[in-house]
JSON list of C-alpha atoms (C1' of nucleotides) in Angstrom, two decimals:
[
{"chain": "A", "resi": 1, "resn": "UNK", "atom": "CA", "xyz": [17.62, 3.78, 32.90]},
{"chain": "A", "resi": 2, "resn": "UNK", "atom": "CA", "xyz": [18.04, 0.06, 32.60]},
{"chain": "A", "resi": 3, "resn": "UNK", "atom": "CA", "xyz": [17.77, -1.40, 29.15]},
{"chain": "A", "resi": 4, "resn": "UNK", "atom": "CA", "xyz": [15.02, -3.98, 28.92]},
{"chain": "A", "resi": 5, "resn": "UNK", "atom": "CA", "xyz": [16.26, -7.48, 28.33]},
{"chain": "A", "resi": 6, "resn": "UNK", "atom": "CA", "xyz": [15.00, -9.15, 25.19]},
{"chain": "A", "resi": 7, "resn": "UNK", "atom": "CA", "xyz": [14.73, -12.41, 27.06]},
{"chain": "A", "resi": 8, "resn": "UNK", "atom": "CA", "xyz": [12.36, -11.06, 29.66]},
{"chain": "A", "resi": 9, "resn": "UNK", "atom": "CA", "xyz": [10.40, -8.55, 27.61]},
{"chain": "A", "resi": 10, "resn": "UNK", "atom": "CA", "xyz": [9.58, -9.69, 24.08]},
{"chain": "A", "resi": 11, "resn": "UNK", "atom": "CA", "xyz": [10.53, -6.65, 22.06]},
{"chain": "A", "resi": 12, "resn": "UNK", "atom": "CA", "xyz": [7.95, -7.32, 19.38]},
{"chain": "A", "resi": 13, "resn": "UNK", "atom": "CA", "xyz": [5.15, -6.31, 21.72]},
{"chain": "A", "resi": 14, "resn": "UNK", "atom": "CA", "xyz": [6.41, -2.75, 22.08]},
{"chain": "A", "resi": 15, "resn": "UNK", "atom": "CA", "xyz": [7.38, 0.14, 19.88]},
{"chain": "A", "resi": 16, "resn": "UNK", "atom": "CA", "xyz": [9.41, 2.11, 22.41]},
{"chain": "A", "resi": 17, "resn": "UNK", "atom": "CA", "xyz": [11.63, -0.46, 24.06]},
{"chain": "A", "resi": 18, "resn": "UNK", "atom": "CA", "xyz": [14.91, 0.87, 22.75]},
{"chain": "A", "resi": 19, "resn": "UNK", "atom": "CA", "xyz": [17.00, 3.98, 22.34]},
{"chain": "A", "resi": 20, "resn": "UNK", "atom": "CA", "xyz": [16.74, 6.22, 19.31]},
{"chain": "A", "resi": 21, "resn": "UNK", "atom": "CA", "xyz": [20.14, 6.43, 17.61]},
{"chain": "A", "resi": 22, "resn": "UNK", "atom": "CA", "xyz": [21.89, 9.78, 17.97]},
{"chain": "A", "resi": 23, "resn": "UNK", "atom": "CA", "xyz": [23.46, 11.82, 15.20]},
{"chain": "A", "resi": 24, "resn": "UNK", "atom": "CA", "xyz": [26.93, 10.77, 16.35]},
{"chain": "A", "resi": 25, "resn": "UNK", "atom": "CA", "xyz": [26.11, 7.23, 15.24]},
{"chain": "A", "resi": 26, "resn": "UNK", "atom": "CA", "xyz": [25.49, 8.35, 11.66]},
{"chain": "A", "resi": 27, "resn": "UNK", "atom": "CA", "xyz": [28.59, 10.56, 11.64]},
{"chain": "A", "resi": 28, "resn": "UNK", "atom": "CA", "xyz": [30.88, 7.52, 11.69]},
{"chain": "A", "resi": 29, "resn": "UNK", "atom": "CA", "xyz": [32.49, 6.08, 8.58]},
{"chain": "A", "resi": 30, "resn": "UNK", "atom": "CA", "xyz": [29.79, 4.85, 6.21]},
{"chain": "A", "resi": 31, "resn": "UNK", "atom": "CA", "xyz": [30.98, 1.24, 6.11]},
{"chain": "A", "resi": 32, "resn": "UNK", "atom": "CA", "xyz": [30.94, 1.09, 9.91]},
{"chain": "A", "resi": 33, "resn": "UNK", "atom": "CA", "xyz": [27.45, 2.56, 10.03]},
{"chain": "A", "resi": 34, "resn": "UNK", "atom": "CA", "xyz": [26.25, 0.00, 7.49]},
{"chain": "A", "resi": 35, "resn": "UNK", "atom": "CA", "xyz": [27.63, -2.88, 9.57]},
{"chain": "A", "resi": 36, "resn": "UNK", "atom": "CA", "xyz": [26.38, -1.54, 12.89]},
{"chain": "A", "resi": 37, "resn": "UNK", "atom": "CA", "xyz": [22.88, -1.00, 11.54]},
{"chain": "A", "resi": 38, "resn": "UNK", "atom": "CA", "xyz": [22.43, -4.78, 11.36]},
{"chain": "A", "resi": 39, "resn": "UNK", "atom": "CA", "xyz": [20.36, -5.87, 14.35]},
{"chain": "A", "resi": 40, "resn": "UNK", "atom": "CA", "xyz": [19.01, -2.35, 14.89]},
{"chain": "A", "resi": 41, "resn": "UNK", "atom": "CA", "xyz": [15.33, -1.55, 14.41]},
{"chain": "A", "resi": 42, "resn": "UNK", "atom": "CA", "xyz": [13.71, 0.62, 11.77]},
{"chain": "A", "resi": 43, "resn": "UNK", "atom": "CA", "xyz": [10.74, 2.42, 13.32]},
{"chain": "A", "resi": 44, "resn": "UNK", "atom": "CA", "xyz": [8.04, 4.25, 11.39]},
{"chain": "A", "resi": 45, "resn": "UNK", "atom": "CA", "xyz": [5.36, 6.02, 13.40]},
{"chain": "A", "resi": 46, "resn": "UNK", "atom": "CA", "xyz": [2.26, 6.58, 11.32]},
{"chain": "A", "resi": 47, "resn": "UNK", "atom": "CA", "xyz": [-1.37, 7.58, 11.93]},
{"chain": "A", "resi": 48, "resn": "UNK", "atom": "CA", "xyz": [-2.44, 4.08, 10.89]},
{"chain": "A", "resi": 49, "resn": "UNK", "atom": "CA", "xyz": [-0.06, 2.53, 13.40]},
{"chain": "A", "resi": 50, "resn": "UNK", "atom": "CA", "xyz": [3.61, 1.87, 14.00]},
{"chain": "A", "resi": 51, "resn": "UNK", "atom": "CA", "xyz": [5.72, -0.35, 11.80]},
{"chain": "A", "resi": 52, "resn": "UNK", "atom": "CA", "xyz": [8.94, -1.82, 13.14]},
{"chain": "A", "resi": 53, "resn": "UNK", "atom": "CA", "xyz": [11.49, -4.07, 11.46]},
{"chain": "A", "resi": 54, "resn": "UNK", "atom": "CA", "xyz": [14.85, -5.57, 12.42]},
{"chain": "A", "resi": 55, "resn": "UNK", "atom": "CA", "xyz": [17.47, -4.55, 9.89]},
{"chain": "A", "resi": 56, "resn": "UNK", "atom": "CA", "xyz": [19.10, -7.58, 8.26]},
{"chain": "A", "resi": 57, "resn": "UNK", "atom": "CA", "xyz": [20.68, -6.17, 5.09]},
{"chain": "A", "resi": 58, "resn": "UNK", "atom": "CA", "xyz": [22.42, -2.88, 4.21]},
{"chain": "A", "resi": 59, "resn": "UNK", "atom": "CA", "xyz": [24.72, -1.37, 1.60]},
{"chain": "A", "resi": 60, "resn": "UNK", "atom": "CA", "xyz": [27.30, 1.40, 1.97]},
{"chain": "A", "resi": 61, "resn": "UNK", "atom": "CA", "xyz": [27.66, 4.16, -0.65]},
{"chain": "A", "resi": 62, "resn": "UNK", "atom": "CA", "xyz": [30.79, 5.83, 0.55]},
{"chain": "A", "resi": 63, "resn": "UNK", "atom": "CA", "xyz": [31.25, 9.13, -1.29]},
{"chain": "A", "resi": 64, "resn": "UNK", "atom": "CA", "xyz": [31.77, 11.06, -4.55]},
{"chain": "A", "resi": 65, "resn": "UNK", "atom": "CA", "xyz": [34.66, 8.80, -5.58]},
{"chain": "A", "resi": 66, "resn": "UNK", "atom": "CA", "xyz": [32.37, 5.75, -5.35]},
{"chain": "A", "resi": 67, "resn": "UNK", "atom": "CA", "xyz": [30.99, 5.32, -8.88]},
{"chain": "A", "resi": 68, "resn": "UNK", "atom": "CA", "xyz": [27.99, 3.41, -7.54]},
{"chain": "A", "resi": 69, "resn": "UNK", "atom": "CA", "xyz": [27.02, 6.35, -5.32]},
{"chain": "A", "resi": 70, "resn": "UNK", "atom": "CA", "xyz": [24.59, 8.84, -6.81]},
{"chain": "A", "resi": 71, "resn": "UNK", "atom": "CA", "xyz": [26.79, 11.65, -5.49]},
{"chain": "A", "resi": 72, "resn": "UNK", "atom": "CA", "xyz": [29.55, 10.60, -7.91]},
{"chain": "A", "resi": 73, "resn": "UNK", "atom": "CA", "xyz": [27.44, 12.37, -10.56]},
{"chain": "A", "resi": 74, "resn": "UNK", "atom": "CA", "xyz": [27.80, 15.62, -8.68]},
{"chain": "A", "resi": 75, "resn": "UNK", "atom": "CA", "xyz": [25.71, 17.80, -6.47]},
{"chain": "A", "resi": 76, "resn": "UNK", "atom": "CA", "xyz": [22.18, 17.97, -7.92]},
{"chain": "A", "resi": 77, "resn": "UNK", "atom": "CA", "xyz": [18.68, 18.50, -6.62]},
{"chain": "A", "resi": 78, "resn": "UNK", "atom": "CA", "xyz": [18.33, 14.78, -6.07]},
{"chain": "A", "resi": 79, "resn": "UNK", "atom": "CA", "xyz": [21.63, 14.23, -4.25]},
{"chain": "A", "resi": 80, "resn": "UNK", "atom": "CA", "xyz": [21.49, 17.44, -2.23]},
{"chain": "A", "resi": 81, "resn": "UNK", "atom": "CA", "xyz": [20.45, 15.68, 1.00]},
{"chain": "A", "resi": 82, "resn": "UNK", "atom": "CA", "xyz": [23.57, 13.51, 0.93]},
{"chain": "A", "resi": 83, "resn": "UNK", "atom": "CA", "xyz": [25.72, 16.64, 1.02]},
{"chain": "A", "resi": 84, "resn": "UNK", "atom": "CA", "xyz": [24.04, 17.75, 4.22]},
{"chain": "A", "resi": 85, "resn": "UNK", "atom": "CA", "xyz": [24.65, 16.63, 7.80]},
{"chain": "A", "resi": 86, "resn": "UNK", "atom": "CA", "xyz": [24.41, 12.98, 8.88]},
{"chain": "A", "resi": 87, "resn": "UNK", "atom": "CA", "xyz": [21.28, 11.45, 10.29]},
{"chain": "A", "resi": 88, "resn": "UNK", "atom": "CA", "xyz": [18.81, 12.51, 7.62]},
{"chain": "A", "resi": 89, "resn": "UNK", "atom": "CA", "xyz": [16.78, 10.30, 5.28]},
{"chain": "A", "resi": 90, "resn": "UNK", "atom": "CA", "xyz": [17.66, 10.19, 1.58]},
{"chain": "A", "resi": 91, "resn": "UNK", "atom": "CA", "xyz": [14.66, 8.74, -0.21]},
{"chain": "A", "resi": 92, "resn": "UNK", "atom": "CA", "xyz": [14.58, 8.51, -4.00]},
{"chain": "A", "resi": 93, "resn": "UNK", "atom": "CA", "xyz": [12.25, 7.05, -6.59]},
{"chain": "A", "resi": 94, "resn": "UNK", "atom": "CA", "xyz": [13.46, 4.60, -9.23]},
{"chain": "A", "resi": 95, "resn": "UNK", "atom": "CA", "xyz": [12.29, 2.37, -12.09]},
{"chain": "A", "resi": 96, "resn": "UNK", "atom": "CA", "xyz": [9.01, 4.22, -12.16]},
{"chain": "A", "resi": 97, "resn": "UNK", "atom": "CA", "xyz": [7.74, 2.19, -9.19]},
{"chain": "A", "resi": 98, "resn": "UNK", "atom": "CA", "xyz": [9.90, 2.01, -6.16]},
{"chain": "A", "resi": 99, "resn": "UNK", "atom": "CA", "xyz": [11.27, 4.17, -3.38]},
{"chain": "A", "resi": 100, "resn": "UNK", "atom": "CA", "xyz": [14.63, 3.49, -1.74]},
{"chain": "A", "resi": 101, "resn": "UNK", "atom": "CA", "xyz": [15.45, 4.42, 1.85]},
{"chain": "A", "resi": 102, "resn": "UNK", "atom": "CA", "xyz": [18.96, 5.62, 2.67]},
{"chain": "A", "resi": 103, "resn": "UNK", "atom": "CA", "xyz": [20.44, 7.12, 5.83]},
{"chain": "A", "resi": 104, "resn": "UNK", "atom": "CA", "xyz": [22.90, 9.96, 5.28]},
{"chain": "A", "resi": 105, "resn": "UNK", "atom": "CA", "xyz": [26.26, 9.44, 6.97]},
{"chain": "A", "resi": 106, "resn": "UNK", "atom": "CA", "xyz": [29.50, 11.26, 7.77]},
{"chain": "A", "resi": 107, "resn": "UNK", "atom": "CA", "xyz": [30.17, 14.95, 7.90]},
{"chain": "A", "resi": 108, "resn": "UNK", "atom": "CA", "xyz": [28.47, 17.75, 6.02]},
{"chain": "A", "resi": 109, "resn": "UNK", "atom": "CA", "xyz": [29.79, 18.09, 2.47]},
{"chain": "A", "resi": 110, "resn": "UNK", "atom": "CA", "xyz": [30.89, 14.46, 2.38]},
{"chain": "A", "resi": 111, "resn": "UNK", "atom": "CA", "xyz": [28.04, 12.87, 0.40]},
{"chain": "A", "resi": 112, "resn": "UNK", "atom": "CA", "xyz": [27.55, 9.29, 1.55]},
{"chain": "A", "resi": 113, "resn": "UNK", "atom": "CA", "xyz": [24.71, 7.09, 2.75]},
{"chain": "A", "resi": 114, "resn": "UNK", "atom": "CA", "xyz": [23.61, 3.60, 3.75]},
{"chain": "A", "resi": 115, "resn": "UNK", "atom": "CA", "xyz": [20.83, 1.89, 1.80]},
{"chain": "A", "resi": 116, "resn": "UNK", "atom": "CA", "xyz": [18.48, -0.19, 3.93]},
{"chain": "A", "resi": 117, "resn": "UNK", "atom": "CA", "xyz": [17.89, -3.29, 1.81]},
{"chain": "A", "resi": 118, "resn": "UNK", "atom": "CA", "xyz": [15.85, -5.61, 4.02]},
{"chain": "A", "resi": 119, "resn": "UNK", "atom": "CA", "xyz": [14.21, -5.87, 7.43]},
{"chain": "A", "resi": 120, "resn": "UNK", "atom": "CA", "xyz": [12.54, -8.63, 9.40]},
{"chain": "A", "resi": 121, "resn": "UNK", "atom": "CA", "xyz": [8.96, -7.56, 10.18]},
{"chain": "A", "resi": 122, "resn": "UNK", "atom": "CA", "xyz": [8.45, -7.14, 13.94]},
{"chain": "A", "resi": 123, "resn": "UNK", "atom": "CA", "xyz": [5.50, -4.83, 14.61]},
{"chain": "A", "resi": 124, "resn": "UNK", "atom": "CA", "xyz": [2.64, -3.66, 12.40]},
{"chain": "A", "resi": 125, "resn": "UNK", "atom": "CA", "xyz": [2.68, -6.83, 10.34]},
{"chain": "A", "resi": 126, "resn": "UNK", "atom": "CA", "xyz": [-0.99, -6.60, 9.41]},
{"chain": "A", "resi": 127, "resn": "UNK", "atom": "CA", "xyz": [-0.41, -3.06, 8.19]},
{"chain": "A", "resi": 128, "resn": "UNK", "atom": "CA", "xyz": [2.51, -4.28, 6.09]},
{"chain": "A", "resi": 129, "resn": "UNK", "atom": "CA", "xyz": [0.39, -7.07, 4.64]},
{"chain": "A", "resi": 130, "resn": "UNK", "atom": "CA", "xyz": [-2.29, -4.58, 3.66]},
{"chain": "A", "resi": 131, "resn": "UNK", "atom": "CA", "xyz": [0.18, -2.21, 2.05]},
{"chain": "A", "resi": 132, "resn": "UNK", "atom": "CA", "xyz": [1.96, -5.00, 0.20]},
{"chain": "A", "resi": 133, "resn": "UNK", "atom": "CA", "xyz": [-1.26, -6.82, -0.75]},
{"chain": "A", "resi": 134, "resn": "UNK", "atom": "CA", "xyz": [0.56, -9.96, 0.18]},
{"chain": "A", "resi": 135, "resn": "UNK", "atom": "CA", "xyz": [0.46, -12.47, 3.00]},
{"chain": "A", "resi": 136, "resn": "UNK", "atom": "CA", "xyz": [3.85, -14.15, 3.14]},
{"chain": "A", "resi": 137, "resn": "UNK", "atom": "CA", "xyz": [5.93, -12.79, 6.03]},
{"chain": "A", "resi": 138, "resn": "UNK", "atom": "CA", "xyz": [9.23, -13.44, 4.29]},
{"chain": "A", "resi": 139, "resn": "UNK", "atom": "CA", "xyz": [8.24, -11.33, 1.28]},
{"chain": "A", "resi": 140, "resn": "UNK", "atom": "CA", "xyz": [6.93, -8.27, 3.12]},
{"chain": "A", "resi": 141, "resn": "UNK", "atom": "CA", "xyz": [10.18, -6.34, 3.47]},
{"chain": "A", "resi": 142, "resn": "UNK", "atom": "CA", "xyz": [12.93, -8.50, 1.92]},
{"chain": "A", "resi": 143, "resn": "UNK", "atom": "CA", "xyz": [14.14, -5.86, -0.54]},
{"chain": "A", "resi": 144, "resn": "UNK", "atom": "CA", "xyz": [14.67, -2.10, -0.63]},
{"chain": "A", "resi": 145, "resn": "UNK", "atom": "CA", "xyz": [11.54, -1.40, -2.70]},
{"chain": "A", "resi": 146, "resn": "UNK", "atom": "CA", "xyz": [9.43, -3.86, -0.73]},
{"chain": "A", "resi": 147, "resn": "UNK", "atom": "CA", "xyz": [10.30, -2.42, 2.65]},
{"chain": "A", "resi": 148, "resn": "UNK", "atom": "CA", "xyz": [9.49, 1.12, 1.55]},
{"chain": "A", "resi": 149, "resn": "UNK", "atom": "CA", "xyz": [6.09, -0.09, 0.42]},
{"chain": "A", "resi": 150, "resn": "UNK", "atom": "CA", "xyz": [5.52, -2.04, 3.66]},
{"chain": "A", "resi": 151, "resn": "UNK", "atom": "CA", "xyz": [6.54, 0.96, 5.79]},
{"chain": "A", "resi": 152, "resn": "UNK", "atom": "CA", "xyz": [4.79, 3.60, 3.61]},
{"chain": "A", "resi": 153, "resn": "UNK", "atom": "CA", "xyz": [8.06, 5.38, 2.93]},
{"chain": "A", "resi": 154, "resn": "UNK", "atom": "CA", "xyz": [8.16, 7.70, -0.09]},
{"chain": "A", "resi": 155, "resn": "UNK", "atom": "CA", "xyz": [9.85, 10.89, -1.21]},
{"chain": "A", "resi": 156, "resn": "UNK", "atom": "CA", "xyz": [7.76, 13.00, 1.14]},
{"chain": "A", "resi": 157, "resn": "UNK", "atom": "CA", "xyz": [10.21, 11.74, 3.78]},
{"chain": "A", "resi": 158, "resn": "UNK", "atom": "CA", "xyz": [13.29, 12.82, 1.81]},
{"chain": "A", "resi": 159, "resn": "UNK", "atom": "CA", "xyz": [15.45, 15.01, 4.03]},
{"chain": "A", "resi": 160, "resn": "UNK", "atom": "CA", "xyz": [13.68, 14.08, 7.28]},
{"chain": "A", "resi": 161, "resn": "UNK", "atom": "CA", "xyz": [15.85, 14.30, 10.36]},
{"chain": "A", "resi": 162, "resn": "UNK", "atom": "CA", "xyz": [16.06, 10.78, 11.77]},
{"chain": "A", "resi": 163, "resn": "UNK", "atom": "CA", "xyz": [16.95, 12.23, 15.14]},
{"chain": "A", "resi": 164, "resn": "UNK", "atom": "CA", "xyz": [13.73, 14.24, 15.29]},
{"chain": "A", "resi": 165, "resn": "UNK", "atom": "CA", "xyz": [11.04, 12.56, 13.24]},
{"chain": "A", "resi": 166, "resn": "UNK", "atom": "CA", "xyz": [8.50, 9.79, 13.04]},
{"chain": "A", "resi": 167, "resn": "UNK", "atom": "CA", "xyz": [11.05, 7.77, 11.14]},
{"chain": "A", "resi": 168, "resn": "UNK", "atom": "CA", "xyz": [14.13, 6.63, 13.03]},
{"chain": "A", "resi": 169, "resn": "UNK", "atom": "CA", "xyz": [16.42, 3.77, 14.05]},
{"chain": "A", "resi": 170, "resn": "UNK", "atom": "CA", "xyz": [16.28, 2.19, 17.48]},
{"chain": "A", "resi": 171, "resn": "UNK", "atom": "CA", "xyz": [18.90, 0.27, 19.41]},
{"chain": "A", "resi": 172, "resn": "UNK", "atom": "CA", "xyz": [17.24, -2.46, 21.45]},
{"chain": "A", "resi": 173, "resn": "UNK", "atom": "CA", "xyz": [20.41, -3.63, 23.11]},
{"chain": "A", "resi": 174, "resn": "UNK", "atom": "CA", "xyz": [21.11, -6.43, 20.66]},
{"chain": "A", "resi": 175, "resn": "UNK", "atom": "CA", "xyz": [24.75, -6.96, 19.72]},
{"chain": "A", "resi": 176, "resn": "UNK", "atom": "CA", "xyz": [25.60, -6.76, 16.01]},
{"chain": "A", "resi": 177, "resn": "UNK", "atom": "CA", "xyz": [24.70, -10.18, 14.63]},
{"chain": "A", "resi": 178, "resn": "UNK", "atom": "CA", "xyz": [27.09, -12.30, 12.55]},
{"chain": "A", "resi": 179, "resn": "UNK", "atom": "CA", "xyz": [27.10, -11.05, 9.00]},
{"chain": "A", "resi": 180, "resn": "UNK", "atom": "CA", "xyz": [28.58, -11.62, 5.57]},
{"chain": "A", "resi": 181, "resn": "UNK", "atom": "CA", "xyz": [30.03, -8.96, 3.22]},
{"chain": "A", "resi": 182, "resn": "UNK", "atom": "CA", "xyz": [29.29, -9.23, -0.51]},
{"chain": "A", "resi": 183, "resn": "UNK", "atom": "CA", "xyz": [29.37, -6.94, -3.55]},
{"chain": "A", "resi": 184, "resn": "UNK", "atom": "CA", "xyz": [26.46, -4.55, -3.87]},
{"chain": "A", "resi": 185, "resn": "UNK", "atom": "CA", "xyz": [23.41, -5.41, -5.97]},
{"chain": "A", "resi": 186, "resn": "UNK", "atom": "CA", "xyz": [22.56, -3.78, -9.28]},
{"chain": "A", "resi": 187, "resn": "UNK", "atom": "CA", "xyz": [25.65, -1.60, -9.71]},
{"chain": "A", "resi": 188, "resn": "UNK", "atom": "CA", "xyz": [27.42, -3.34, -12.60]},
{"chain": "A", "resi": 189, "resn": "UNK", "atom": "CA", "xyz": [28.06, 0.02, -14.23]},
{"chain": "A", "resi": 190, "resn": "UNK", "atom": "CA", "xyz": [30.33, 1.17, -11.39]},
{"chain": "A", "resi": 191, "resn": "UNK", "atom": "CA", "xyz": [33.69, -0.02, -12.76]},
{"chain": "A", "resi": 192, "resn": "UNK", "atom": "CA", "xyz": [36.06, -1.25, -10.08]},
{"chain": "A", "resi": 193, "resn": "UNK", "atom": "CA", "xyz": [33.63, -0.08, -7.44]},
{"chain": "A", "resi": 194, "resn": "UNK", "atom": "CA", "xyz": [31.11, -2.74, -8.34]},
{"chain": "A", "resi": 195, "resn": "UNK", "atom": "CA", "xyz": [33.27, -5.42, -6.73]},
{"chain": "A", "resi": 196, "resn": "UNK", "atom": "CA", "xyz": [33.71, -3.71, -3.38]},
{"chain": "A", "resi": 197, "resn": "UNK", "atom": "CA", "xyz": [32.17, -5.77, -0.63]},
{"chain": "A", "resi": 198, "resn": "UNK", "atom": "CA", "xyz": [29.94, -3.05, 0.69]},
{"chain": "A", "resi": 199, "resn": "UNK", "atom": "CA", "xyz": [26.78, -5.14, 1.11]},
{"chain": "A", "resi": 200, "resn": "UNK", "atom": "CA", "xyz": [26.23, -6.57, 4.55]},
{"chain": "A", "resi": 201, "resn": "UNK", "atom": "CA", "xyz": [23.85, -9.44, 5.19]},
{"chain": "A", "resi": 202, "resn": "UNK", "atom": "CA", "xyz": [22.92, -11.05, 8.49]},
{"chain": "A", "resi": 203, "resn": "UNK", "atom": "CA", "xyz": [23.91, -14.71, 8.42]},
{"chain": "A", "resi": 204, "resn": "UNK", "atom": "CA", "xyz": [21.08, -17.20, 8.65]},
{"chain": "A", "resi": 205, "resn": "UNK", "atom": "CA", "xyz": [18.33, -14.63, 8.26]},
{"chain": "A", "resi": 206, "resn": "UNK", "atom": "CA", "xyz": [15.49, -15.71, 6.01]},
{"chain": "A", "resi": 207, "resn": "UNK", "atom": "CA", "xyz": [14.40, -12.08, 5.60]},
{"chain": "A", "resi": 208, "resn": "UNK", "atom": "CA", "xyz": [17.23, -10.87, 3.35]},
{"chain": "A", "resi": 209, "resn": "UNK", "atom": "CA", "xyz": [16.64, -10.04, -0.31]},
{"chain": "A", "resi": 210, "resn": "UNK", "atom": "CA", "xyz": [17.09, -13.05, -2.52]},
{"chain": "A", "resi": 211, "resn": "UNK", "atom": "CA", "xyz": [19.85, -12.54, -5.04]},
{"chain": "B", "resi": 1, "resn": "DC", "atom": "C1'", "xyz": [13.55, -23.27, -10.00]},
{"chain": "B", "resi": 2, "resn": "DA", "atom": "C1'", "xyz": [15.95, -20.11, -13.32]},
{"chain": "B", "resi": 3, "resn": "DA", "atom": "C1'", "xyz": [15.84, -16.76, -16.71]},
{"chain": "B", "resi": 4, "resn": "DG", "atom": "C1'", "xyz": [13.75, -13.00, -19.10]},
{"chain": "B", "resi": 5, "resn": "DA", "atom": "C1'", "xyz": [10.73, -9.34, -19.95]},
{"chain": "B", "resi": 6, "resn": "DG", "atom": "C1'", "xyz": [7.74, -5.62, -18.84]},
{"chain": "B", "resi": 7, "resn": "DA", "atom": "C1'", "xyz": [6.13, -2.00, -16.01]},
{"chain": "B", "resi": 8, "resn": "DT", "atom": "C1'", "xyz": [6.75, 3.33, -15.74]},
{"chain": "B", "resi": 9, "resn": "DC", "atom": "C1'", "xyz": [8.76, 7.89, -14.40]},
{"chain": "B", "resi": 10, "resn": "DA", "atom": "C1'", "xyz": [12.20, 11.16, -12.20]},
{"chain": "B", "resi": 11, "resn": "DT", "atom": "C1'", "xyz": [16.46, 12.60, -13.35]},
{"chain": "B", "resi": 12, "resn": "DC", "atom": "C1'", "xyz": [20.17, 13.94, -16.09]},
{"chain": "B", "resi": 13, "resn": "DT", "atom": "C1'", "xyz": [22.28, 14.35, -21.15]},
{"chain": "C", "resi": 1, "resn": "DG", "atom": "C1'", "xyz": [16.02, 10.46, -25.21]},
{"chain": "C", "resi": 2, "resn": "DA", "atom": "C1'", "xyz": [18.16, 6.93, -22.13]},
{"chain": "C", "resi": 3, "resn": "DT", "atom": "C1'", "xyz": [18.51, 4.74, -17.99]},
{"chain": "C", "resi": 4, "resn": "DG", "atom": "C1'", "xyz": [18.15, 2.99, -13.33]},
{"chain": "C", "resi": 5, "resn": "DA", "atom": "C1'", "xyz": [20.98, 1.15, -5.70]},
{"chain": "C", "resi": 6, "resn": "DT", "atom": "C1'", "xyz": [13.65, -3.10, -8.37]},
{"chain": "C", "resi": 7, "resn": "DC", "atom": "C1'", "xyz": [9.86, -6.28, -8.39]},
{"chain": "C", "resi": 8, "resn": "DT", "atom": "C1'", "xyz": [6.60, -9.43, -10.24]},
{"chain": "C", "resi": 9, "resn": "DC", "atom": "C1'", "xyz": [4.89, -12.36, -13.44]},
{"chain": "C", "resi": 10, "resn": "DT", "atom": "C1'", "xyz": [5.43, -15.63, -17.21]},
{"chain": "C", "resi": 11, "resn": "DT", "atom": "C1'", "xyz": [7.69, -19.23, -19.48]},
{"chain": "C", "resi": 12, "resn": "DG", "atom": "C1'", "xyz": [9.94, -23.50, -19.86]},
{"chain": "C", "resi": 13, "resn": "DA", "atom": "C1'", "xyz": [12.74, -27.37, -18.05]}
]
DNA sequence: CAAGAGATCATCT
DNA sequence: GATGATCTCTTGA
């Protein structure tokens, strides 16, 4: 099957123009997964309609030794999914308001994940506007809590298999865009790990979180 | 525009 | 009982 060219077929008009990522993608080293996710597409099929966004910002949480990673606190009910096989969603609730979407990486028993921090809205924009109660395109999904709200992602999706679910990542044939690596956001408590440049941001995207 | 506070609850001590 | 992989609104320059 020939991959559709973005120049001929505007991807935004379709929800099935790419290839769903396989488990082998998620089984790679977490930092590599985080980088390669840039320019891929987050797809959420939903009774109210599909939502699609181009991933422009990610963070890697690399394992139990990483003090910013929830799994550094041990294996608990919350972190259980990260200890399982790659390619599942780890969704948790924080600050009493927001859900965070992570993709579990690497082998079973190596707890690690990539946090999706921002996407550029592509399809289902009206749906996102309704869910966010907000009009401005740039603010719909430019943050990990915002994008979960825009895509109706909550803890009911925790543990979902991204290789066999209504939530998945699609490759639309776009090469990994130019990106910048910076320290992760909001992990000042993580000792020397707070300075690791595990946040990856697409250069010249106006849809990244503003920090 | 930058800085600060408040909102609110699941999770772990 | 404290805190957090956040966001939004208010305040003041």
